[in-house]
């Protein structure tokens, strides 16, 4: 069973929300927000624009990009270029297009950077644990070992518009990075039609650009998803949160989260969340997944090494930020 419990990252809007265009006091800028279902989650897009037609066009173009990226990179859709790559005969180049190649190349880079904690070749393990359907049982040790042997980013070759897999049974899963890429592209598309600012929120990933200052992001407690543990200022840029409290399979009464440690083949334990702030949503998305796999110590050490990247790990009641993160712990009252 797979269920989705909470929105992991929420933004505190500077004004009232709703799918209506409204004038901001003392300004000619209008804002407009819409929420739609896309990429297996809810997406909210808010725009600041000089007039209503530009605002609506920006929101529509953003959703069109999200739908397009999903159609390119979903492994649930058997017709996506990524699914065609996963089905192709061994060693055969598959034309998957420039967008998929860009994300594949970034995923390979992230895999190297994280020592394999983030690995786009994780799909054989995802399937073994039945995160894509079927009756879940604990995998046998031999099956785990066989699936782990197929998680090898060195066997993925990527060129500008085509890719190939070097061994039978290998398969790519961009679920840990595609939402971030989709947000980066959607924001660029909004700007290109004249948006002056925007906030895009896609299932735990958030991107903020341009006018509409004063935003902060609230991080929720992984053990009590209704409670905020801290708020982080986000004037511009991206933030992503990964945690094992969002999608599960239940096996023999126990919940197993959907983020897998490619080094062991097992799901990362629950009760921890990783939030990463970066200028691009692609990086925030993939790094949040990686930090969750690496755990607090190695994960935060990785973030400290990266320029212009900050983050916070919440584990067992501890809030562990990177040294450059400005945080405010919310006043929970008496
Ligand atoms: P969400 O998709 O809920 O936003 P993440 O960004 O953390 O959460 O991505 C989790 C997804 O990434 C999983 O559903 C799976 O498709 C894929 N995945 C799982 N483990 C890994 C991993 N170690 N490296 C890369 N991708 C992973
Ligand atoms: Mg991710």
XYZ file of N, CA, C and O in Angstrom, residues 252-329:
312
model
N 4.061 -7.124 6.704
C 3.882 -7.750 8.018
C 3.683 -6.705 9.109
O 4.311 -6.757 10.178
N 2.836 -5.714 8.805
C 2.475 -4.716 9.810
C 3.501 -3.614 10.028
O 3.278 -2.723 10.850
N 4.622 -3.656 9.307
C 5.632 -2.598 9.463
C 5.687 -1.734 8.224
O 5.589 -2.240 7.107
N 5.871 -0.427 8.428
C 5.976 0.501 7.298
C 7.430 0.635 6.852
O 8.326 0.817 7.674
N 7.631 0.536 5.542
C 8.956 0.771 4.964
C 8.857 1.943 3.994
O 8.039 1.915 3.081
N 9.688 2.945 4.205
C 9.637 4.152 3.379
C 10.265 3.941 2.014
O 11.004 2.980 1.793
N 9.990 4.874 1.108
C 10.314 4.685 -0.311
C 11.729 5.104 -0.704
O 12.086 5.007 -1.872
N 12.519 5.581 0.247
C 13.900 5.950 -0.079
C 14.814 4.811 0.361
O 14.800 4.396 1.518
N 15.568 4.301 -0.614
C 16.354 3.092 -0.379
C 17.834 3.430 -0.291
O 18.318 4.329 -0.988
N 18.543 2.705 0.556
C 19.992 2.866 0.631
C 20.615 1.896 -0.372
O 20.585 0.678 -0.160
N 21.151 2.411 -1.486
C 21.653 1.506 -2.526
C 22.794 0.626 -2.033
O 23.064 -0.413 -2.623
N 23.422 1.036 -0.940
C 24.562 0.260 -0.436
C 24.110 -0.999 0.306
O 24.810 -1.996 0.353
N 22.918 -0.949 0.899
C 22.414 -2.126 1.617
C 21.230 -2.767 0.892
O 20.920 -3.934 1.140
N 20.545 -1.980 0.071
C 19.328 -2.458 -0.570
C 18.084 -2.262 0.282
O 16.975 -2.509 -0.174
N 18.265 -1.802 1.522
C 17.135 -1.648 2.446
C 16.628 -0.207 2.481
O 17.395 0.724 2.258
N 15.334 -0.038 2.816
C 14.820 1.324 2.996
C 15.538 2.021 4.156
O 15.866 1.378 5.169
N 15.768 3.300 3.992
C 16.335 4.109 5.065
C 15.332 4.111 6.227
O 14.125 4.194 5.999
N 15.805 3.998 7.487
C 14.862 3.973 8.609
C 14.014 5.249 8.697
O 14.444 6.310 8.248
N 12.833 5.121 9.282
C 11.921 6.265 9.412
C 12.367 7.175 10.557
O 13.327 6.874 11.265
N 11.648 8.280 10.728
C 11.892 9.146 11.885
C 12.893 10.249 11.652
O 13.284 10.954 12.575
N 13.351 10.402 10.420
C 14.358 11.399 10.110
C 13.871 12.180 8.891
O 13.182 11.625 8.038
N 14.203 13.464 8.822
C 13.937 14.201 7.587
C 15.157 15.028 7.228
O 15.946 15.401 8.097
N 15.333 15.268 5.944
C 16.453 16.069 5.460
C 15.901 17.176 4.577
O 15.150 16.915 3.641
N 16.266 18.412 4.896
C 15.843 19.572 4.112
C 17.084 20.231 3.530
O 18.066 20.436 4.252
N 17.059 20.530 2.247
C 18.218 21.137 1.591
C 17.776 22.392 0.845
O 16.755 22.387 0.151
N 18.566 23.451 1.000
C 18.336 24.716 0.296
C 19.459 24.904 -0.711
O 20.633 24.755 -0.360
N 19.103 25.195 -1.948
C 20.098 25.408 -3.006
C 19.519 26.390 -4.005
O 18.321 26.690 -3.955
N 20.340 26.887 -4.913
C 19.784 27.851 -5.861
C 18.907 27.153 -6.899
O 17.949 27.727 -7.396
N 19.221 25.913 -7.229
C 18.404 25.178 -8.201
C 17.628 24.054 -7.524
O 18.164 23.328 -6.674
N 16.380 23.884 -7.952
C 15.517 22.874 -7.340
C 16.008 21.456 -7.630
O 15.841 20.554 -6.810
N 16.648 21.261 -8.786
C 17.189 19.933 -9.105
C 18.186 19.493 -8.032
O 18.144 18.354 -7.548
N 19.061 20.406 -7.642
C 20.073 20.072 -6.635
C 19.444 19.864 -5.267
O 19.787 18.931 -4.544
N 18.524 20.746 -4.903
C 17.878 20.610 -3.594
C 17.169 19.256 -3.500
O 17.299 18.540 -2.494
N 16.455 18.887 -4.562
C 15.678 17.642 -4.574
C 16.597 16.424 -4.395
O 16.429 15.598 -3.479
N 17.611 16.323 -5.254
C 18.485 15.142 -5.203
C 19.312 15.113 -3.923
O 19.518 14.040 -3.334
N 19.780 16.273 -3.479
C 20.599 16.288 -2.262
C 19.776 15.933 -1.027
O 20.279 15.293 -0.097
N 18.501 16.332 -0.993
C 17.661 15.965 0.158
C 17.522 14.444 0.241
O 17.634 13.848 1.324
N 17.319 13.805 -0.896
C 17.244 12.340 -0.923
C 18.574 11.740 -0.454
O 18.612 10.815 0.372
N 19.692 12.304 -0.957
C 21.014 11.774 -0.608
C 21.332 11.933 0.875
O 21.867 11.011 1.502
N 20.989 13.092 1.440
C 21.309 13.339 2.858
C 20.519 12.373 3.742
O 21.026 11.864 4.743
N 19.285 12.070 3.331
C 18.497 11.118 4.111
C 19.184 9.747 4.130
O 19.220 9.058 5.148
N 19.738 9.362 2.977
C 20.433 8.066 2.888
C 21.737 8.100 3.686
O 22.068 7.149 4.405
N 22.477 9.200 3.582
C 23.785 9.290 4.250
C 23.659 9.365 5.758
O 24.579 8.984 6.491
N 22.527 9.897 6.248
C 22.369 10.094 7.685
C 22.930 11.450 8.083
O 23.617 12.104 7.301
N 22.640 11.881 9.356
C 22.961 13.249 9.762
C 24.446 13.596 9.611
O 24.779 14.627 9.036
N 25.319 12.732 10.081
C 26.730 13.121 10.142
C 27.342 13.285 8.747
O 27.807 14.365 8.376
N 27.292 12.223 7.963
C 27.882 12.282 6.624
C 27.077 13.214 5.720
O 27.639 13.903 4.866
N 25.759 13.258 5.921
C 24.906 14.107 5.085
C 25.212 15.576 5.294
O 25.381 16.332 4.328
N 25.305 16.007 6.561
C 25.601 17.422 6.829
C 27.023 17.767 6.402
O 27.282 18.861 5.906
N 27.963 16.826 6.568
C 29.340 17.075 6.125
C 29.378 17.315 4.622
O 30.079 18.205 4.135
N 28.585 16.550 3.883
C 28.505 16.759 2.437
C 27.981 18.165 2.119
O 28.550 18.886 1.300
N 26.895 18.563 2.792
C 26.310 19.882 2.512
C 27.293 21.001 2.842
O 27.368 22.008 2.141
N 28.072 20.825 3.934
C 29.059 21.860 4.311
C 30.119 22.033 3.223
O 30.643 23.127 3.029
N 30.439 20.953 2.535
C 31.472 21.025 1.488
C 30.987 21.739 0.229
O 31.782 22.202 -0.566
N 29.675 21.789 0.028
C 29.138 22.341 -1.220
C 28.905 23.842 -1.068
O 28.264 24.273 -0.107
N 29.385 24.663 -2.006
C 29.151 26.095 -1.921
C 27.683 26.425 -2.149
O 27.007 25.787 -2.962
N 27.171 27.421 -1.419
C 25.799 27.928 -1.609
C 24.725 26.863 -1.387
O 23.648 26.947 -1.975
N 25.033 25.876 -0.582
C 24.034 24.870 -0.226
C 23.952 24.820 1.299
O 24.973 24.808 1.974
N 22.736 24.858 1.833
C 22.528 24.723 3.271
C 21.485 23.644 3.502
O 20.832 23.198 2.554
N 21.330 23.266 4.765
C 20.309 22.265 5.026
C 20.136 22.027 6.501
O 20.840 22.600 7.340
N 19.171 21.181 6.804
C 18.919 20.816 8.198
C 18.386 19.388 8.233
O 17.577 18.992 7.391
N 18.897 18.626 9.178
C 18.407 17.273 9.402
C 17.634 17.281 10.715
O 18.115 17.841 11.713
N 16.452 16.708 10.711
C 15.660 16.590 11.932
C 15.583 15.112 12.274
O 15.107 14.306 11.468
N 16.113 14.750 13.439
C 16.139 13.334 13.821
C 15.989 13.206 15.334
O 16.702 13.868 16.095
N 15.037 12.376 15.743
C 14.849 12.077 17.164
C 14.760 13.298 18.055
O 15.347 13.328 19.128
N 14.074 14.355 17.616
C 13.942 15.552 18.434
C 15.102 16.523 18.290
O 15.072 17.622 18.835
N 16.149 16.129 17.586
C 17.274 17.045 17.360
C 17.105 17.770 16.031
O 16.706 17.164 15.029
N 17.446 19.048 16.045
C 17.434 19.860 14.827
C 18.888 20.181 14.513
O 19.551 20.878 15.273
N 19.403 19.611 13.431
C 20.831 19.724 13.121
C 21.023 20.509 11.826
O 20.902 19.963 10.734
N 21.319 21.834 11.955
C 21.473 22.647 10.743
C 22.923 22.699 10.252
O 23.848 22.412 11.020
N 23.117 23.071 8.991
C 24.460 23.400 8.524
C 24.865 24.744 9.147
O 24.014 25.495 9.622
N 26.172 25.031 9.123
C 26.666 26.201 9.859
C 26.129 27.512 9.297
O 26.020 28.492 10.018
N 25.750 27.545 8.012
C 25.314 28.807 7.423
C 23.812 29.008 7.420
O 23.315 29.994 6.881
N 23.067 28.111 8.009
C 21.598 28.199 7.940
C 21.059 29.145 9.007
O 21.383 29.034 10.176
N 20.258 30.100 8.556
C 19.613 31.022 9.503
C 18.259 30.418 9.853
O 17.420 30.231 8.988
N 18.044 30.118 11.100
C 16.768 29.481 11.460
C 16.081 30.199 12.611
O 16.709 30.885 13.401
N 14.801 29.990 12.675
C 14.008 30.473 13.791
C 13.211 29.280 14.277
O 12.453 28.710 13.504
N 13.395 28.886 15.512
C 12.571 27.814 16.049
C 11.244 28.437 16.458
O 11.218 29.416 17.203
